[in-house]
Coordinates of C-alpha atoms in Angstrom, one line a residue:
Chain A
M411 CA 0.0 0.0 0.0
R412 CA 1.3 3.5 -0.9
L413 CA 1.1 6.2 1.7
G414 CA 1.3 9.9 0.7
A415 CA 4.4 11.8 1.7
L416 CA 2.4 14.2 3.8
V417 CA 0.7 11.4 5.7
L418 CA 4.0 9.8 6.6
K419 CA 5.4 13.2 7.7
R420 CA 4.1 13.6 11.2
K421 CA 4.8 15.1 14.6
R422 CA 6.6 12.5 16.7
W423 CA 4.2 12.5 19.6
E424 CA 1.1 12.1 17.5
P425 CA 0.9 8.3 17.1
F426 CA 1.4 7.9 20.9
A427 CA -1.3 10.5 21.7
F428 CA -3.7 8.8 19.3
A429 CA -3.0 5.3 20.6
S430 CA -2.5 6.0 24.3
P431 CA -6.2 6.2 25.6
S432 CA -7.0 2.7 24.6
L433 CA -3.5 1.3 25.5
A434 CA -3.8 2.9 28.9
L435 CA -7.2 1.4 29.4
I436 CA -6.0 -2.0 28.3
A437 CA -3.1 -1.7 30.7
L438 CA -5.4 -0.8 33.6
V439 CA -8.3 -3.2 32.9
I440 CA -6.6 -6.2 31.3
V441 CA -2.8 -6.3 31.8
F442 CA -2.7 -5.1 35.4
P443 CA -5.5 -7.5 36.5
L444 CA -3.7 -10.4 34.7
G445 CA -0.5 -9.6 36.6
Y446 CA -2.4 -9.3 39.9
S447 CA -4.2 -12.6 39.1
F448 CA -0.8 -14.3 38.5
W449 CA 0.5 -13.0 41.8
L450 CA -2.7 -14.2 43.4
S451 CA -2.3 -17.7 41.9
L452 CA 0.9 -18.1 43.9
Q453 CA -0.8 -17.3 47.2
D454 CA -3.2 -19.2 49.4
F455 CA -6.2 -16.8 49.5
D456 CA -9.5 -18.2 50.5
L457 CA -12.4 -15.7 51.0
A458 CA -14.4 -18.4 52.7
V459 CA -11.8 -18.6 55.4
G460 CA -10.8 -15.0 55.7
P461 CA -9.0 -12.1 54.1
D462 CA -5.5 -13.4 55.0
Y463 CA -3.2 -14.7 52.3
Q464 CA 0.1 -16.5 52.3
F465 CA 2.7 -17.2 49.7
V466 CA 2.6 -20.8 48.7
G467 CA 4.6 -20.8 45.4
A468 CA 3.4 -23.2 42.7
S469 CA 1.4 -25.4 44.9
N470 CA -1.9 -24.2 43.4
Y471 CA -0.7 -25.2 40.0
V472 CA 0.6 -28.6 41.3
E473 CA -2.8 -29.2 42.8
A474 CA -4.7 -28.2 39.6
L475 CA -2.6 -30.3 37.2
F476 CA -1.9 -33.4 39.3
K477 CA -4.1 -33.8 42.3
D478 CA -7.5 -32.2 41.7
P479 CA -9.9 -34.9 40.2
R480 CA -12.6 -32.2 39.8
F481 CA -10.5 -29.9 37.5
L482 CA -8.9 -32.8 35.6
G483 CA -12.4 -34.2 35.1
S484 CA -13.5 -30.9 33.8
V485 CA -10.7 -30.9 31.2
W486 CA -11.9 -34.3 30.1
N487 CA -15.6 -33.1 30.0
T488 CA -14.6 -30.1 27.9
A489 CA -12.7 -32.4 25.5
L490 CA -15.8 -34.7 25.3
I491 CA -17.9 -31.8 24.3
I492 CA -15.4 -30.2 21.9
G493 CA -14.6 -33.3 19.9
P494 CA -18.0 -34.3 18.6
S495 CA -19.1 -30.6 18.4
L496 CA -16.2 -29.8 16.0
V497 CA -16.8 -32.8 13.8
L498 CA -20.6 -32.2 13.5
E499 CA -20.2 -28.4 13.0
L500 CA -17.7 -29.0 10.3
L501 CA -19.7 -31.6 8.4
L502 CA -23.0 -29.8 8.8
G503 CA -21.5 -26.4 8.0
L504 CA -19.8 -27.8 4.9
G505 CA -23.0 -29.4 3.8
L506 CA -25.0 -26.2 4.2
A507 CA -22.3 -24.1 2.5
L508 CA -22.4 -26.4 -0.5
L509 CA -26.1 -26.3 -0.6
L510 CA -26.1 -22.5 -0.4
S511 CA -23.5 -22.2 -3.1
R512 CA -25.9 -24.0 -5.5
V513 CA -28.8 -21.6 -4.8
G514 CA -29.0 -18.5 -7.0
R515 CA -31.8 -16.2 -6.0
G516 CA -32.7 -16.0 -2.3
R517 CA -29.2 -17.0 -1.1
P518 CA -28.6 -13.8 1.1
I519 CA -31.9 -14.1 2.9
I520 CA -31.5 -17.9 3.6
T521 CA -27.9 -17.3 4.7
A522 CA -29.0 -14.6 7.2
L523 CA -31.8 -16.7 8.5
L524 CA -29.5 -19.7 9.1
A525 CA -26.9 -17.4 10.7
I526 CA -29.3 -16.1 13.4
P527 CA -28.5 -18.8 16.0
A528 CA -24.8 -17.7 15.9
M529 CA -25.7 -14.1 16.8
V530 CA -27.7 -15.2 19.9
S531 CA -25.9 -15.3 23.2
P532 CA -25.0 -18.8 24.6
V533 CA -27.3 -18.1 27.6
M534 CA -30.3 -17.4 25.3
A535 CA -29.5 -20.4 23.1
A536 CA -29.3 -22.7 26.2
M537 CA -32.5 -21.2 27.6
A538 CA -34.4 -21.8 24.4
W539 CA -33.2 -25.4 24.3
R540 CA -34.0 -26.0 28.0
M541 CA -37.5 -25.2 27.1
M542 CA -37.3 -27.5 24.1
F543 CA -36.0 -30.3 26.4
G544 CA -38.5 -29.6 29.2
V545 CA -39.7 -33.0 30.5
K546 CA -43.4 -32.6 30.4
Y547 CA -44.0 -29.4 28.5
G548 CA -41.0 -29.3 26.2
A549 CA -41.3 -29.4 22.4
V550 CA -39.0 -32.3 21.9
N551 CA -40.7 -34.8 24.2
N552 CA -44.2 -33.7 23.2
L553 CA -43.4 -33.9 19.5
G554 CA -41.9 -37.4 20.1
R555 CA -45.1 -38.5 22.0
Q556 CA -47.4 -37.0 19.3
L557 CA -45.5 -38.9 16.6
G558 CA -45.5 -42.0 18.7
L559 CA -41.7 -42.2 18.9
I560 CA -41.6 -42.2 22.7
D561 CA -44.3 -43.3 25.2
V562 CA -42.7 -41.9 28.4
Y563 CA -41.5 -38.4 29.1
F564 CA -37.8 -38.5 28.8
D565 CA -35.5 -36.5 31.0
W566 CA -32.7 -35.2 28.8
F567 CA -30.4 -34.3 31.8
S568 CA -30.8 -37.4 33.9
S569 CA -27.5 -39.2 33.0
A570 CA -24.0 -37.9 32.2
F571 CA -24.0 -39.3 28.7
I572 CA -27.4 -38.0 27.6
S573 CA -26.5 -34.6 29.1
I574 CA -23.3 -34.4 27.0
V575 CA -25.3 -35.4 23.9
A576 CA -27.8 -32.6 24.6
I577 CA -25.1 -30.1 25.2
V578 CA -23.4 -31.0 21.9
L579 CA -26.7 -30.8 20.1
V580 CA -27.3 -27.2 21.5
E581 CA -23.7 -26.2 20.7
V582 CA -24.0 -27.5 17.1
W583 CA -27.3 -25.7 16.8
H584 CA -25.6 -22.5 18.1
N585 CA -22.4 -22.4 16.1
T586 CA -22.8 -24.4 12.9
A587 CA -23.8 -21.2 11.2
F588 CA -20.3 -19.8 11.9
M589 CA -18.6 -22.7 10.1
M590 CA -21.2 -22.4 7.3
L591 CA -20.4 -18.7 6.8
V592 CA -16.6 -19.2 6.8
L593 CA -16.8 -22.2 4.4
L594 CA -19.3 -20.4 2.1
A595 CA -16.8 -17.5 1.8
G596 CA -14.1 -20.1 1.1
L597 CA -16.2 -21.8 -1.6
Q598 CA -16.9 -18.5 -3.3
S599 CA -13.2 -17.7 -3.5
I600 CA -12.6 -20.8 -5.6
P601 CA -12.4 -19.6 -9.3
Q602 CA -15.1 -21.1 -11.5
E603 CA -12.5 -21.7 -14.2
L604 CA -11.1 -24.6 -12.2
Y605 CA -14.5 -26.4 -12.3
D606 CA -14.8 -25.7 -16.0
A607 CA -11.3 -27.1 -16.6
G608 CA -12.2 -30.1 -14.5
K609 CA -15.3 -30.7 -16.5
A610 CA -13.3 -30.6 -19.7
D611 CA -11.1 -33.3 -18.2
G612 CA -14.2 -35.4 -17.3
A613 CA -14.4 -34.5 -13.5
D614 CA -18.0 -34.3 -12.5
G615 CA -19.9 -34.2 -9.3
W616 CA -18.0 -36.1 -6.6
K617 CA -14.8 -36.0 -8.5
S618 CA -14.7 -32.3 -8.8
F619 CA -15.7 -32.0 -5.1
W620 CA -13.0 -34.4 -4.1
Y621 CA -10.1 -33.1 -6.3
I622 CA -11.0 -29.4 -6.6
T623 CA -13.2 -28.2 -3.7
L624 CA -11.8 -30.1 -0.8
P625 CA -8.1 -29.4 -1.4
L626 CA -8.8 -25.7 -1.9
L627 CA -11.0 -25.5 1.1
K628 CA -8.6 -27.3 3.4
F629 CA -7.1 -24.2 5.0
T630 CA -10.4 -22.5 5.4
M631 CA -11.6 -25.6 7.3
V632 CA -8.5 -25.6 9.5
V633 CA -9.0 -21.9 10.3
G634 CA -12.7 -22.4 11.1
I635 CA -12.0 -25.4 13.4
M636 CA -9.2 -23.6 15.2
I637 CA -11.4 -20.6 16.0
R638 CA -14.2 -22.8 17.2
M639 CA -11.8 -24.8 19.3
I640 CA -10.4 -21.7 21.0
D641 CA -13.9 -20.6 21.6
L642 CA -15.1 -23.9 23.0
T643 CA -12.3 -24.1 25.6
K644 CA -14.1 -21.2 27.2
L645 CA -17.5 -22.8 27.2
F646 CA -19.4 -21.4 30.1
G647 CA -22.9 -19.8 29.5
L648 CA -24.3 -22.9 27.8
I649 CA -23.4 -25.1 30.8
F650 CA -24.6 -22.5 33.3
V651 CA -28.1 -22.6 31.9
L652 CA -28.5 -26.1 30.6
T653 CA -27.0 -28.3 33.4
Y654 CA -25.2 -26.1 35.9
G655 CA -22.5 -28.7 35.7
G656 CA -24.7 -31.6 36.6
P657 CA -25.5 -34.4 37.0
G658 CA -22.9 -34.8 39.7
G659 CA -20.3 -32.5 38.0
A660 CA -20.4 -34.7 34.8
T661 CA -20.8 -31.7 32.5
E662 CA -18.6 -29.2 34.4
T663 CA -16.3 -27.6 31.8
M664 CA -12.9 -25.9 32.7
A665 CA -14.3 -22.4 32.7
F666 CA -17.4 -23.5 34.7
T667 CA -15.3 -25.3 37.3
T668 CA -13.1 -22.3 37.7
Y669 CA -16.2 -20.1 38.2
L670 CA -17.6 -22.4 40.9
V671 CA -14.2 -22.7 42.7
G672 CA -14.0 -18.9 42.6
F673 CA -17.5 -17.7 43.3
N674 CA -19.1 -20.7 45.1
D675 CA -16.2 -22.0 47.2
M676 CA -14.6 -18.5 47.2
R677 CA -11.1 -20.0 46.8
M678 CA -9.9 -17.0 44.9
S679 CA -6.2 -17.9 44.6
Y680 CA -6.9 -21.5 43.4
A681 CA -9.5 -20.2 40.9
A682 CA -6.8 -17.7 39.6
A683 CA -4.4 -20.6 39.1
L684 CA -7.1 -22.6 37.2
S685 CA -7.8 -19.6 35.0
Y686 CA -4.1 -19.4 34.2
V687 CA -4.1 -23.1 33.2
I688 CA -7.0 -22.3 30.8
V689 CA -5.1 -19.2 29.5
G690 CA -2.1 -21.4 28.8
G691 CA -4.3 -23.8 26.8
V692 CA -5.9 -21.0 24.8
L693 CA -2.5 -19.3 24.2
V694 CA -1.1 -22.5 22.7
L695 CA -4.1 -22.8 20.5
T696 CA -4.0 -19.2 19.5
L697 CA -0.3 -19.3 18.6
T698 CA -0.9 -22.5 16.6
F699 CA -3.7 -20.7 14.8
M700 CA -1.5 -17.7 13.9
W701 CA 1.2 -20.0 12.7
V702 CA -1.3 -21.8 10.5
Q703 CA -2.4 -18.5 9.0
R704 CA 1.2 -17.3 8.3
Y705 CA 1.9 -20.7 6.7
R706 CA -1.1 -20.2 4.5
E707 CA 0.0 -16.7 3.5
M708 CA 3.5 -18.0 2.7
R709 CA 2.0 -20.7 0.6
A710 CA -0.3 -18.2 -1.1
A711 CA 2.7 -16.0 -1.9
A712 CA 4.9 -18.8 -3.2
Chain B
M860 CA -26.6 -23.8 -41.8
A861 CA -27.4 -27.4 -42.4
I862 CA -24.6 -28.5 -40.1
T863 CA -25.9 -26.3 -37.2
L864 CA -29.4 -27.7 -37.6
E865 CA -28.2 -31.2 -37.5
R866 CA -26.1 -30.6 -34.4
A867 CA -29.1 -29.0 -32.7
R868 CA -31.1 -32.1 -33.3
V869 CA -28.5 -34.3 -31.7
V870 CA -28.0 -32.1 -28.7
A871 CA -31.7 -31.6 -27.9
P872 CA -32.4 -34.8 -26.0
T873 CA -29.3 -34.6 -23.9
A874 CA -30.0 -31.0 -23.0
R875 CA -33.5 -32.0 -21.9
R876 CA -32.1 -34.7 -19.7
Y877 CA -29.6 -32.2 -18.2
R878 CA -32.4 -29.8 -17.6
W879 CA -34.4 -32.5 -15.7
R880 CA -31.4 -33.3 -13.6
R881 CA -30.9 -29.7 -12.8
V882 CA -34.6 -29.3 -11.7
I883 CA -34.4 -32.3 -9.5
G884 CA -31.1 -31.1 -8.1
Q885 CA -32.5 -27.7 -7.3
A886 CA -35.6 -29.3 -5.7
L887 CA -33.4 -31.5 -3.4
T888 CA -31.3 -28.5 -2.5
W889 CA -34.3 -26.5 -1.4
I890 CA -35.8 -29.4 0.5
A891 CA -32.5 -29.8 2.4
L892 CA -32.3 -26.1 3.1
L893 CA -35.8 -26.1 4.3
A894 CA -35.1 -28.9 6.7
A895 CA -32.1 -26.9 8.0
L896 CA -34.3 -23.8 8.4
V897 CA -36.7 -25.8 10.5
F898 CA -33.9 -27.1 12.7
F899 CA -32.2 -23.8 13.2
L900 CA -35.3 -21.6 13.5
G901 CA -37.6 -24.1 15.2
P902 CA -36.6 -23.3 18.7
F903 CA -37.3 -19.6 18.1
Y904 CA -40.7 -20.5 16.9
W905 CA -41.4 -22.6 20.0
I906 CA -40.2 -19.8 22.3
V907 CA -42.3 -17.1 20.5
T908 CA -45.4 -19.2 20.5
T909 CA -44.9 -20.3 24.1
S910 CA -44.5 -16.7 25.2
L911 CA -47.9 -16.0 23.6
K912 CA -49.8 -18.9 25.1
G913 CA -52.2 -18.8 28.0
N914 CA -51.4 -21.1 30.9
E915 CA -53.9 -23.8 30.0
D916 CA -52.3 -23.9 26.5
Y917 CA -48.9 -24.9 27.5
F918 CA -50.0 -27.6 29.8
A919 CA -52.1 -29.1 27.1
F920 CA -51.5 -32.4 25.3
P921 CA -51.3 -32.7 22.3
P922 CA -49.2 -29.5 22.5
V923 CA -50.5 -26.3 21.0
W924 CA -48.2 -25.7 18.1
M925 CA -50.0 -22.6 17.1
P926 CA -51.8 -20.5 19.8
V927 CA -55.3 -19.7 18.7
E928 CA -55.8 -16.8 21.0
P929 CA -52.4 -15.2 21.5
S930 CA -52.1 -13.2 24.7
L931 CA -49.5 -10.8 26.0
T932 CA -50.1 -11.8 29.7
H933 CA -46.6 -13.2 30.1
Y934 CA -45.0 -10.0 28.7
V935 CA -47.1 -7.9 31.1
G936 CA -46.1 -10.3 33.9
L937 CA -42.5 -10.1 33.0
F938 CA -42.5 -6.3 33.0
T939 CA -44.5 -5.9 36.2
R940 CA -43.9 -8.9 38.5
S941 CA -40.3 -9.8 37.4
S942 CA -39.0 -6.2 36.9
G943 CA -38.3 -7.0 33.3
A944 CA -38.6 -3.4 32.3
R945 CA -35.7 -2.5 34.6
Y946 CA -33.4 -5.2 33.4
F947 CA -34.2 -4.5 29.8
T948 CA -33.3 -0.9 30.4
N949 CA -30.1 -1.9 32.2
S950 CA -29.1 -4.0 29.2
M951 CA -29.9 -1.1 26.8
V952 CA -28.0 1.5 28.8
I953 CA -25.0 -0.6 29.4
S954 CA -24.7 -1.8 25.8
T955 CA -25.2 1.7 24.4
L956 CA -22.7 3.3 26.7
S957 CA -20.1 0.6 26.1
M958 CA -20.6 0.8 22.3
I959 CA -20.0 4.6 22.2
A960 CA -17.0 4.4 24.6
A961 CA -15.4 1.6 22.6
L962 CA -15.8 3.5 19.3
V963 CA -14.4 6.8 20.7
V964 CA -11.4 5.1 22.2
S965 CA -10.6 2.6 19.4
L966 CA -10.9 4.9 16.4
P967 CA -7.7 7.0 17.2
T968 CA -5.8 3.9 18.0
A969 CA -6.9 2.2 14.7
Y970 CA -5.9 5.4 12.9
A971 CA -2.4 5.4 14.4
I972 CA -2.0 1.8 13.3
A973 CA -3.4 2.3 9.9
R974 CA -1.7 5.5 9.0
W975 CA 1.6 5.4 10.9
R976 CA 2.0 1.7 11.4
F977 CA 2.1 2.4 15.1
G978 CA 3.5 -0.5 17.1
G979 CA 4.5 -2.4 14.0
G980 CA 3.4 -6.0 13.8
F981 CA 3.8 -6.4 17.5
L982 CA 0.7 -4.4 18.4
S983 CA -1.5 -6.4 16.0
V984 CA -0.4 -9.7 17.4
F985 CA -0.8 -8.3 21.0
L986 CA -4.4 -7.3 20.2
L987 CA -5.2 -10.6 18.6
V988 CA -3.9 -12.5 21.6
L989 CA -6.0 -10.2 23.9
R990 CA -9.0 -10.9 21.7
M991 CA -8.6 -14.6 22.4
L992 CA -8.1 -14.2 26.1
P993 CA -10.8 -16.0 28.0
A994 CA -13.1 -13.8 30.2
I995 CA -12.7 -16.3 33.0
A996 CA -9.0 -15.2 33.3
L997 CA -10.1 -11.6 34.0
I998 CA -13.2 -12.1 36.2
I999 CA -11.4 -13.1 39.4
P1000 CA -8.9 -10.1 39.6
V1001 CA -11.5 -7.7 38.2
Y1002 CA -14.0 -8.8 40.8
L1003 CA -11.6 -8.4 43.7
M1004 CA -10.5 -5.0 42.4
Y1005 CA -14.1 -3.8 41.9
K1006 CA -15.0 -4.9 45.4
L1007 CA -12.1 -2.8 46.7
L1008 CA -13.1 0.2 44.6
G1009 CA -16.9 -0.2 45.2
L1010 CA -17.6 -0.7 41.5
T1011 CA -19.6 -3.9 41.8
N1012 CA -23.3 -3.5 41.2
S1013 CA -22.8 -0.3 39.1
Y1014 CA -23.3 0.7 35.5
L1015 CA -19.9 2.3 35.4
G1016 CA -18.1 -0.9 36.4
L1017 CA -19.7 -3.0 33.8
V1018 CA -19.3 -0.3 31.1
I1019 CA -15.6 0.0 31.8
V1020 CA -15.0 -3.8 31.5
Y1021 CA -17.1 -4.1 28.4
T1022 CA -15.4 -1.2 26.7
V1023 CA -11.9 -2.3 27.3
V1024 CA -12.5 -6.0 26.5
Y1025 CA -14.0 -4.9 23.2
I1026 CA -11.2 -2.5 22.2
P1027 CA -9.0 -5.2 20.5
F1028 CA -11.8 -6.3 18.2
A1029 CA -13.0 -2.8 17.4
V1030 CA -9.4 -1.6 16.6
W1031 CA -8.8 -4.7 14.4
L1032 CA -12.0 -4.1 12.4
L1033 CA -11.4 -0.3 12.1
V1034 CA -7.9 -0.7 10.9
G1035 CA -9.3 -2.6 7.9
F1036 CA -11.8 0.1 7.2
L1037 CA -9.2 2.9 7.5
R1038 CA -6.8 1.1 5.1
D1039 CA -9.5 1.1 2.5
F1040 CA -10.0 4.8 2.9
P1041 CA -8.1 6.9 0.2
V1042 CA -5.3 8.9 1.8
E1043 CA -5.6 11.7 -0.8
I1044 CA -8.8 13.1 0.6
E1045 CA -7.1 13.4 4.0
E1046 CA -4.0 15.0 2.5
A1047 CA -6.1 17.7 0.9
A1048 CA -7.6 18.5 4.3
L1049 CA -4.1 18.5 5.9
I1050 CA -2.7 20.9 3.2
D1051 CA -5.6 23.2 4.0
G1052 CA -4.2 23.5 7.5
C1053 CA -6.4 21.0 9.3
S1054 CA -4.9 19.4 12.4
R1055 CA -4.7 15.6 12.4
L1056 CA -7.5 15.2 14.9
R1057 CA -9.8 17.6 13.0
A1058 CA -9.0 15.8 9.8
L1059 CA -10.0 12.5 11.5
I1060 CA -13.2 13.8 12.9
A1061 CA -14.4 16.1 10.1
V1062 CA -13.1 14.2 7.0
V1063 CA -12.5 10.6 7.8
V1064 CA -15.4 9.9 10.2
P1065 CA -18.2 10.9 7.8
I1066 CA -16.8 8.8 5.0
I1067 CA -16.1 5.7 7.0
A1068 CA -19.4 6.1 8.9
P1069 CA -20.8 2.8 7.5
G1070 CA -17.8 1.0 8.8
L1071 CA -18.2 2.7 12.2
A1072 CA -21.8 1.5 12.3
V1073 CA -20.7 -2.1 11.7
V1074 CA -18.3 -1.9 14.6
A1075 CA -20.9 -0.2 16.7
L1076 CA -23.5 -2.9 16.0
F1077 CA -21.1 -5.7 16.7
S1078 CA -20.0 -4.1 19.9
F1079 CA -23.7 -3.6 21.0
I1080 CA -24.6 -7.2 20.4
A1081 CA -21.5 -8.5 22.1
T1082 CA -22.2 -6.5 25.3
W1083 CA -25.8 -7.4 25.1
N1084 CA -24.9 -11.1 24.9
E1085 CA -22.2 -11.1 27.6
F1086 CA -22.9 -13.2 30.6
L1087 CA -19.9 -14.0 32.8
F1088 CA -19.0 -10.4 33.8
A1089 CA -22.7 -9.6 34.1
V1090 CA -23.5 -12.5 36.5
V1091 CA -20.5 -11.8 38.7
L1092 CA -20.4 -8.0 38.8
T1093 CA -24.0 -7.0 38.8
G1094 CA -26.3 -6.8 41.8
I1095 CA -30.1 -6.7 42.2
E1096 CA -30.4 -3.2 40.6
T1097 CA -28.0 -3.6 37.7
K1098 CA -28.8 -7.1 36.4
T1099 CA -28.9 -7.4 32.6
M1100 CA -31.3 -9.4 30.5
M1101 CA -28.8 -12.3 30.4
V1102 CA -28.8 -12.6 34.2
L1103 CA -32.5 -12.2 34.4
V1104 CA -33.3 -15.2 32.1
T1105 CA -31.0 -17.5 34.1
S1106 CA -33.1 -16.7 37.2
F1107 CA -36.0 -18.6 35.6
T1108 CA -34.1 -21.8 35.6
S1109 CA -34.5 -22.4 39.3
G1110 CA -37.9 -24.1 38.7
G1111 CA -36.2 -27.4 37.6
T1112 CA -36.5 -29.0 34.2
D1113 CA -40.0 -27.8 33.7
M1114 CA -39.6 -24.3 34.8
F1115 CA -41.8 -21.2 34.8
Y1116 CA -42.4 -21.1 31.1
G1117 CA -44.4 -18.1 30.3
E1118 CA -42.2 -15.3 31.5
A1119 CA -39.1 -17.2 30.8
S1120 CA -40.0 -17.5 27.1
A1121 CA -41.0 -13.8 27.0
S1122 CA -37.7 -12.8 28.4
V1123 CA -35.8 -15.0 25.9
V1124 CA -37.8 -13.3 23.0
L1125 CA -36.7 -9.9 24.3
G1126 CA -33.2 -11.2 24.8
V1127 CA -32.7 -12.4 21.2
L1128 CA -34.4 -9.5 19.4
P1129 CA -31.2 -7.5 18.9
A1130 CA -29.5 -10.6 17.5
F1131 CA -32.2 -10.9 14.9
A1132 CA -32.0 -7.3 14.0
V1133 CA -28.2 -7.3 13.7
A1134 CA -28.0 -10.5 11.7
F1135 CA -30.0 -8.9 9.0
M1136 CA -28.3 -5.5 9.1
L1137 CA -24.8 -7.0 9.1
Q1138 CA -25.1 -9.8 6.6
R1139 CA -22.1 -8.8 4.6
Y1140 CA -19.9 -8.5 7.6
L1141 CA -21.1 -11.6 9.5
V1142 CA -18.0 -13.7 8.6
K1143 CA -15.6 -11.0 9.5
G1144 CA -17.4 -10.2 12.8
L1145 CA -18.0 -13.7 13.9
A1146 CA -14.5 -14.9 13.1
L1147 CA -12.8 -12.9 15.8
G1148 CA -15.6 -13.4 18.3
G1149 CA -17.4 -10.1 17.4
T1150 CA -20.6 -11.3 19.1
K1151 CA -19.0 -12.5 22.3
G1152 CA -18.2 -10.1 25.1

């Protein structure tokens, strides 16, 4: 990009003056609290006991990573939700994107309608589905009974397994639209000439999908999956409303366990340590994501 | 001439066959899309109809899929008995203030990055990492600090957090809009003796106003949707809609349906509006968590 000479000529202090309000706010409200939280994670500070604190070094982290079955269980629960959600969102999103790309007139309106769930807050999505899953008055059970599929009212949150299934269903409902939009944009960036050339060489239908669409969509899929994965490690609102971690903690995710440790048990320093473990995970994923994108740019340039 | 005619006769049956295949293909595409629409919009239909049912209707079996006599009782109940009006206002005020503050603070920063490459590549990476930062990492120290400063249960406290948490995303999106803006127009203003700040406000802002609106709408919806900060930092007077709806879950699996569904309808309204207004920008916005606080 070319910048005019005059624009580049500037008073030295100006960029700092322009950028400083937001940087100062970020320093005060994000960076400083993060530092404070790290210091806190090295203390023993329990508001349920009292306002006293004591330096304990890394013992909170040792407890979190090696001794706390509840937190380790929550890591496992989060993985149990993330895995199937990502697979389903990718497949369903890809299917929808392919369908939409075949539609001429009416595509924008259908796309916008399908994208609505992704704009809704997780709390609202979960609330709507809690009402769908209601035992006696929910739409799912009543539809099932009306169609003769079930003869008893089914409690969707009675067992750990079914609860996870229900959470994955809601999560897929909530965020498939995101994958669909990303993949649709990816599909539209594939030049039509490639398909024409493929056709001339006898590639039709499945073949052109397998040898043209999929390879060219690979990076878009990776990017979409990475963003969803980063997002899902923070899963909180959905759990709060749908199950509140139940039954018996079987659906507690990392973020939700941290919340309970901090604001139910009031173990502030331990919750701070847990939140740093989550930050570590998210950081690794984010850096991988940035590396993938740079790799893609380098490939595109070459 | 004769050759063309002959060819046309040969091609005609295959063309008809292809046309049939295309019609069937289109029909199947639309059937599948319709099924998807039912799945993705069905819950909204259930919530809206439930919120309009009278009590006897939602205890009925077979269920009433289409209320015959819609009533607004639950909305009235929500606004009077459950203080819905106050919480709706809270959400509106907090989201609007955070939206304005985030724009005012982010625009100059985005300008510094777009025009002067302020901070080089480092600042962009830093902002992206902040954008990915989980809210759970901030809530514990912010809660303790706010308790010390007396900022819990206040509009100001929530607005500050929302504004700052949203800055990285707003800056990132605004830099894109500013880079698309032709430098020459600005140069003309500067030659006429305009100061930088005036050029930004009087020349750049009116032209990139649509871009600003996009950022503003995303920021509004993100703060409207935010839950973790809201549930921890608000008290009885400052609850937002998100906190209000969760209070209906205490009734077990079959909770208090009427007002709960009415509050969900009000809670998702902005999302519906924004989804249609921002169609072109949905990918960009959703990609970096534009709708998450």
